[in-house]
Short mmCIF file of C-alpha atoms in Angstrom, two decimals:
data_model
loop_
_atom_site.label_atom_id
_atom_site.label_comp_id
_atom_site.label_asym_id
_atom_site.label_seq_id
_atom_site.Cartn_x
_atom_site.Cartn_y
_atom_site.Cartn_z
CA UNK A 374 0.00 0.00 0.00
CA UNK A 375 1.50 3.33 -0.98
CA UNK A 376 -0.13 5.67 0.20
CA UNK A 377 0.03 9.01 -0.69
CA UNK A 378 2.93 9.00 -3.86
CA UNK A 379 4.67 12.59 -4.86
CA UNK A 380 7.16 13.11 -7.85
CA UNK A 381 9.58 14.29 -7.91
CA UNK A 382 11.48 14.24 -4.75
CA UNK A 383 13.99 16.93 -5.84
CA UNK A 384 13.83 19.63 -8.79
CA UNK A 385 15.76 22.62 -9.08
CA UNK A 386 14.31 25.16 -11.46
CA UNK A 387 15.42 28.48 -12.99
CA UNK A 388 13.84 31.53 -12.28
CA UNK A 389 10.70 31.99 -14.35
CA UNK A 390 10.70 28.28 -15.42
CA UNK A 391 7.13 26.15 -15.22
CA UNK A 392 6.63 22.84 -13.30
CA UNK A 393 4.35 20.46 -12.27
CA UNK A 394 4.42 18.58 -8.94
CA UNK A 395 2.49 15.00 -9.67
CA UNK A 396 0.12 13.73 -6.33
CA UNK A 397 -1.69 10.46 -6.46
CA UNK A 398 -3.32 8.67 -3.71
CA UNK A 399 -4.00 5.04 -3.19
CA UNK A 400 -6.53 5.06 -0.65
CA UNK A 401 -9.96 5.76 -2.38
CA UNK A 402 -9.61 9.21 -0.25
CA UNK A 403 -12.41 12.30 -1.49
CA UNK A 404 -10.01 14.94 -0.29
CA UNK A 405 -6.71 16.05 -1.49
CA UNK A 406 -4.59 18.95 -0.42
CA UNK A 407 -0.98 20.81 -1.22
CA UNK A 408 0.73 22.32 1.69
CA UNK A 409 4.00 24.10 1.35
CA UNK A 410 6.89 24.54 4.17
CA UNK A 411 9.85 27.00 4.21
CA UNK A 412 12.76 26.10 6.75
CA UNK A 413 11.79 26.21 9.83
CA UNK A 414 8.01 27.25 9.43
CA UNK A 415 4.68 25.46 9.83
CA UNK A 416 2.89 24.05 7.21
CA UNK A 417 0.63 26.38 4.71
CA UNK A 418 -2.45 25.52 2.24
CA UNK A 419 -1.79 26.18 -1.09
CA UNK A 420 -4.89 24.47 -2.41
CA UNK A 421 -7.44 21.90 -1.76
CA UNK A 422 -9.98 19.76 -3.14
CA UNK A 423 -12.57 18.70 -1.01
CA UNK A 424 -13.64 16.15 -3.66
CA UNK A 425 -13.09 15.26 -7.54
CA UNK A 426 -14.57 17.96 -9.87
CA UNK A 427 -13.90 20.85 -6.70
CA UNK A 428 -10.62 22.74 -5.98
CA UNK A 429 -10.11 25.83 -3.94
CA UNK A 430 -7.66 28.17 -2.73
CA UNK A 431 -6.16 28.13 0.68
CA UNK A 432 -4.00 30.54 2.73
CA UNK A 433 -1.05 31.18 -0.07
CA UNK A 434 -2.42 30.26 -3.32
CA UNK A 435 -0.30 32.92 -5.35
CA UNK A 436 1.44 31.82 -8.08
CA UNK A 437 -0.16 28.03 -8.10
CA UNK A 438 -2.76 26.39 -9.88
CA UNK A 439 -3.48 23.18 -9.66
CA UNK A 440 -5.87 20.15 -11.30
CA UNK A 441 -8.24 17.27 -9.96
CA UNK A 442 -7.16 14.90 -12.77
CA UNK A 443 -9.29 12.19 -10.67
CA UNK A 444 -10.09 10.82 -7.63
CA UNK A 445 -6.66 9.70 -7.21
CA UNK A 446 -4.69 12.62 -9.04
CA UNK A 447 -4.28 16.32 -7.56
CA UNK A 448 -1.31 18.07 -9.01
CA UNK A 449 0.43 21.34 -8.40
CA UNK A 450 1.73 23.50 -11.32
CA UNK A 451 4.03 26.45 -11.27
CA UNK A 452 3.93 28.85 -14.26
CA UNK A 453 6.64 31.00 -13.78
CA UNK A 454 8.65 29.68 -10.64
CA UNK A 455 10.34 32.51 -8.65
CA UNK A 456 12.82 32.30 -5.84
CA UNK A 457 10.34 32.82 -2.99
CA UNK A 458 8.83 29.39 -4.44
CA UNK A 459 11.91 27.98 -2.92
CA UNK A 460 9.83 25.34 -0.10
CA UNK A 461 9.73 21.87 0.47
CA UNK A 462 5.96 21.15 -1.04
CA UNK A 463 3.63 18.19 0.58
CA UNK A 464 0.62 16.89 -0.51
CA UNK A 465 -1.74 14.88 1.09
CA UNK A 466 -5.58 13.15 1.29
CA UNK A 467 -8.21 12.76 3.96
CA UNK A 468 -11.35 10.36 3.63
CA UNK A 469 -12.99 12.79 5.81
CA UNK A 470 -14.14 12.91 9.00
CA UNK A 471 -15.56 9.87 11.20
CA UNK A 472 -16.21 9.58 15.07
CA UNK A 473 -12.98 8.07 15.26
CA UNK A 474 -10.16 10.20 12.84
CA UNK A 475 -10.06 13.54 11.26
CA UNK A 476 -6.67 12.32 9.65
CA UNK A 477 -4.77 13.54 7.01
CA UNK A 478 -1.64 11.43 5.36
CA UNK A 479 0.70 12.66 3.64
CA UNK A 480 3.22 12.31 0.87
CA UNK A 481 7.10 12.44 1.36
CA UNK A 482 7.32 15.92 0.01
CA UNK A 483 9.34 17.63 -3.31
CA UNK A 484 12.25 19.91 -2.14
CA UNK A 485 12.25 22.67 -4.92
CA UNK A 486 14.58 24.93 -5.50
CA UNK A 487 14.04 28.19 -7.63
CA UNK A 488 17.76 29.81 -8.80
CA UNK B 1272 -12.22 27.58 11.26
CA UNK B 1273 -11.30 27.59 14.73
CA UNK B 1274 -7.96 29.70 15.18
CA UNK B 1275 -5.26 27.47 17.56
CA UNK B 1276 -1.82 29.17 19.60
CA UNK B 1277 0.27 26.85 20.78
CA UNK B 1278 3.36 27.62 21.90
CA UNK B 1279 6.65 27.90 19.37
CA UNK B 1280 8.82 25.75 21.30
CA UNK B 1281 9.67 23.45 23.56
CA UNK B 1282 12.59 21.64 25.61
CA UNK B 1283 12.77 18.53 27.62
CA UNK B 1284 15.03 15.95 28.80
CA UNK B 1285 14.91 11.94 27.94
CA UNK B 1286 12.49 10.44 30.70
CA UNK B 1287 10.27 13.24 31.31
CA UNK B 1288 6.60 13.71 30.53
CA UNK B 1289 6.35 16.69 28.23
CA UNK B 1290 2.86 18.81 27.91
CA UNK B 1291 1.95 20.60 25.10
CA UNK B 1292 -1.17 23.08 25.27
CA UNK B 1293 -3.02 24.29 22.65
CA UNK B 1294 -5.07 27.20 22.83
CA UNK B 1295 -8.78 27.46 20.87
CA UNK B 1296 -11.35 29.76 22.12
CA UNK B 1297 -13.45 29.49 19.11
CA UNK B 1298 -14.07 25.78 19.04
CA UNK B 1299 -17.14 25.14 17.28
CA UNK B 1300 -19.98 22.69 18.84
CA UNK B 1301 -19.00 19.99 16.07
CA UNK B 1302 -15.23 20.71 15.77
CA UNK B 1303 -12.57 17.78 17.01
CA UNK B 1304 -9.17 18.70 18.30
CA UNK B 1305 -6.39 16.40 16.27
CA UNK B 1306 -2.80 16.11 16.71
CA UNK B 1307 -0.32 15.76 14.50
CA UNK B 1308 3.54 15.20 14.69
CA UNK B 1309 6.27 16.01 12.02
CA UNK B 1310 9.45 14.63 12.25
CA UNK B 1311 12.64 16.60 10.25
CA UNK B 1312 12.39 15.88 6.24
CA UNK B 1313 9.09 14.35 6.67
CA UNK B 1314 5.44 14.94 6.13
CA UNK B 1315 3.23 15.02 9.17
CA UNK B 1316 1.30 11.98 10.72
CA UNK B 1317 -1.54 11.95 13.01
CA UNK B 1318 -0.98 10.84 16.49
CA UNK B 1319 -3.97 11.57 18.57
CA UNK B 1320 -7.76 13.00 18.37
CA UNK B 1321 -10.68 13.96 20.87
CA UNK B 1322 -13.31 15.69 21.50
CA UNK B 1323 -13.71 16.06 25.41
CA UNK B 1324 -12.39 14.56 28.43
CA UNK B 1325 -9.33 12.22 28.17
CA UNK B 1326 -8.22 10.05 25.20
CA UNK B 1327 -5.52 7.73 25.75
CA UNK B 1328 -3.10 5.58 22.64
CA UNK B 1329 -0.16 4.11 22.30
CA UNK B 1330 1.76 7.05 21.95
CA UNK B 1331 0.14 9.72 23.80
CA UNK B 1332 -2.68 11.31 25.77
CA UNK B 1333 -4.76 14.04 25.06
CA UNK B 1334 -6.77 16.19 28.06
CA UNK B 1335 -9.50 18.10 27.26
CA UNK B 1336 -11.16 20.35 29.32
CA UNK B 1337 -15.02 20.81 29.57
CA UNK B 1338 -15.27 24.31 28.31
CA UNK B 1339 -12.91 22.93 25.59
CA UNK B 1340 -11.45 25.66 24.48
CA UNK B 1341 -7.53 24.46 25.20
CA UNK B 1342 -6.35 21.08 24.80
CA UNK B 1343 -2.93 19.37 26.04
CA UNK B 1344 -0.84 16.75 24.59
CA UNK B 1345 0.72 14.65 26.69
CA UNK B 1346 3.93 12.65 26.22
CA UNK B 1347 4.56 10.32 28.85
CA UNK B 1348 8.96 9.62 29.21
CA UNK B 1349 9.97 11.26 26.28
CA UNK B 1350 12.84 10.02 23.90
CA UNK B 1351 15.20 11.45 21.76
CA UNK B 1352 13.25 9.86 18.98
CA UNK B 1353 10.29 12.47 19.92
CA UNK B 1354 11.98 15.61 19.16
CA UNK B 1355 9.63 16.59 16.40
CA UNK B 1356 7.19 19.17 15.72
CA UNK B 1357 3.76 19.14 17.00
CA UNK B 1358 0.85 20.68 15.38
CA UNK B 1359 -2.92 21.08 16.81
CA UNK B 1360 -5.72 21.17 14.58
CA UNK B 1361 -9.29 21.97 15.22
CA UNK B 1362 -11.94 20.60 12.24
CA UNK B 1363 -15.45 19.18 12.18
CA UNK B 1364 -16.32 15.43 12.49
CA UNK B 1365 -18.33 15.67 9.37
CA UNK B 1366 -18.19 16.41 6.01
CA UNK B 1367 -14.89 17.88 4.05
CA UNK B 1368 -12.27 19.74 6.38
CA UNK B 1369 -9.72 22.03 5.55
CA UNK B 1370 -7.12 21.28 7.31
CA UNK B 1371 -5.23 24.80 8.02
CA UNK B 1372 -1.90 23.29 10.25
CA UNK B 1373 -0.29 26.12 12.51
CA UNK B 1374 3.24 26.74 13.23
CA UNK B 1375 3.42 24.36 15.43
CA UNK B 1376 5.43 23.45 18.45
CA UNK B 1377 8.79 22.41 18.02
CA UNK B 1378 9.84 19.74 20.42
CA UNK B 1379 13.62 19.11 21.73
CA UNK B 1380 14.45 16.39 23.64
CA UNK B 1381 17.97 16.26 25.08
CA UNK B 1382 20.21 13.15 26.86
#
C-alpha cells in the first residue's frame, strides 16, 4: 500500500521556469490537499480539493494552480517559478471525517529549488 | 475555522513527561481537536484526536477540558526519537475539512 505517492522528490528550477508537482493517492480518499513549508516554518495551504470535480484556494495560493485529474490525481503546477517558491511542497488526502479520525496522510514531500 | 496558539517551542530531557497546550477559544460545537507530529524531512502523521475529556493511545494522551477551548498533549517519558514538531488542529467530524496546520510546536528532547 502506498499511500500518498509525490514526484519528484527533488527539482531545481530556474527563475521563471514552469513545473508540475504529480500527487496520487491510493486510498480511495475524497479529499486532497498541497501544503507548502519553508525552513523552519509550519505548514501552509496552497490548495485543496474537497472532492473530484472541486478545488479551492487556501491561505497562499499565489502563483499556483493546480488540477483534480481524478479521484486519485491532484497536481500542483508552477507557471513561472520565482525564488520565494523555494519550499519543500507536501501533498496529502483525507477520507474525511468519522467519530474516530479527522486524519490527514501525507506524501514524502518535493524539495524545490528556484535559482 | 477555529484559530489554535500553541506555543513555538519546547525543551525537555529523555524520561520526562512533556505537555503541550493548545489554545482554541473558538471551538465550534461539532469541531474535534487532532494532533499531529512532524518529524525533520518528513510529512506530518496523526498521532492523537478527541473531542472532550481524556483520550488515551499508544503514543500519547490528550486532556480536554469541559469548556474545551484548550487542549494538552501529553507525552509520557519522552525520547530522543520524539523531538519533532507538533501541530494542533481543530476541524469538524463531518463532512470535508480544511485542514489549516499552525506553526506548530517544536519539540527538543535532550540526553
Amino acid at each position: 500500500n502506498a499511500g500518498v505517492t509525490q514526484t519528484p522528490k527533488f527539482q531545481v528550477l530556474k527563475t521563471g521556469q514552469s513545473m508540475t508537482l504529480q500527487c496520487a493517492q491510493d486510498m480511495n480518499h475524497n479529499s486532497m490537499y498541497w501544503y507548502r513549508q519553508d525552513p523552519g516554518m509550519g505548514l501552509r495551504l496552497i490548495y485543496y480539493s474537497a472532492s473530484e470535480g472541486t478545488t479551492d484556494k487556501g491561505e497562499v495560493p499565489n502563483g499556483y494552480n493546480v488540477s483534480r485529474l481524478n479521484k486519485r490525481e491532484f497536481s500542483l503546477r508552477l507557471e513561472s517559478a520565482a525564488p520565494s517558491q523555494t519550499s519543500v511542497y507536501f501533498c496529502a488526502s483525507s477520507e474525511g471525517a468519522t467519530r474516530d479520525r479527522v486524519e490527514a496522510f501525507f506524501g514524502q514531500g518535493t524539495r524545490l529549488t528556484v535559482v | 475555522l477555529a484559530k489554535t496558539t500553541q506555543p513555538i517551542s519546547m525543551d525537555s530531557y529523555e524520561g520526562q513527561e512533556v505537555n503541550i497546550t493548545c489554545s482554541h477559544n473558538n471551538i465550534a460545537t461539532n469541531d474535534y481537536i487532532t494532533w499531529y507530529q512532524q518529524f525533520p524531512s518528513q510529512g506530518p502523521r496523526f498521532i492523537i484526536q478527541g473531542y472532550k475529556t481524556k483520550v488515551t493511545n499508544e503514543v500519547a494522551s490528550l486532556f480536554i477540558p469541559a469548556d474545551r477551548k484548550s487542549s494538552t498533549l501529553s507525552l509520557p517519558r519522552v525520547s530522543l526519537s520524539d523531538t519533532a514538531v507538533y501541530y494542533c488542529l481543530v476541524a469538524a467530524n463531518t463532512g470535508f475539512q480544511k485542514l489549516v496546520f499552525g506553526t506548530g510546536t517544536r519539540l527538543l528532547v535532550s540526553p
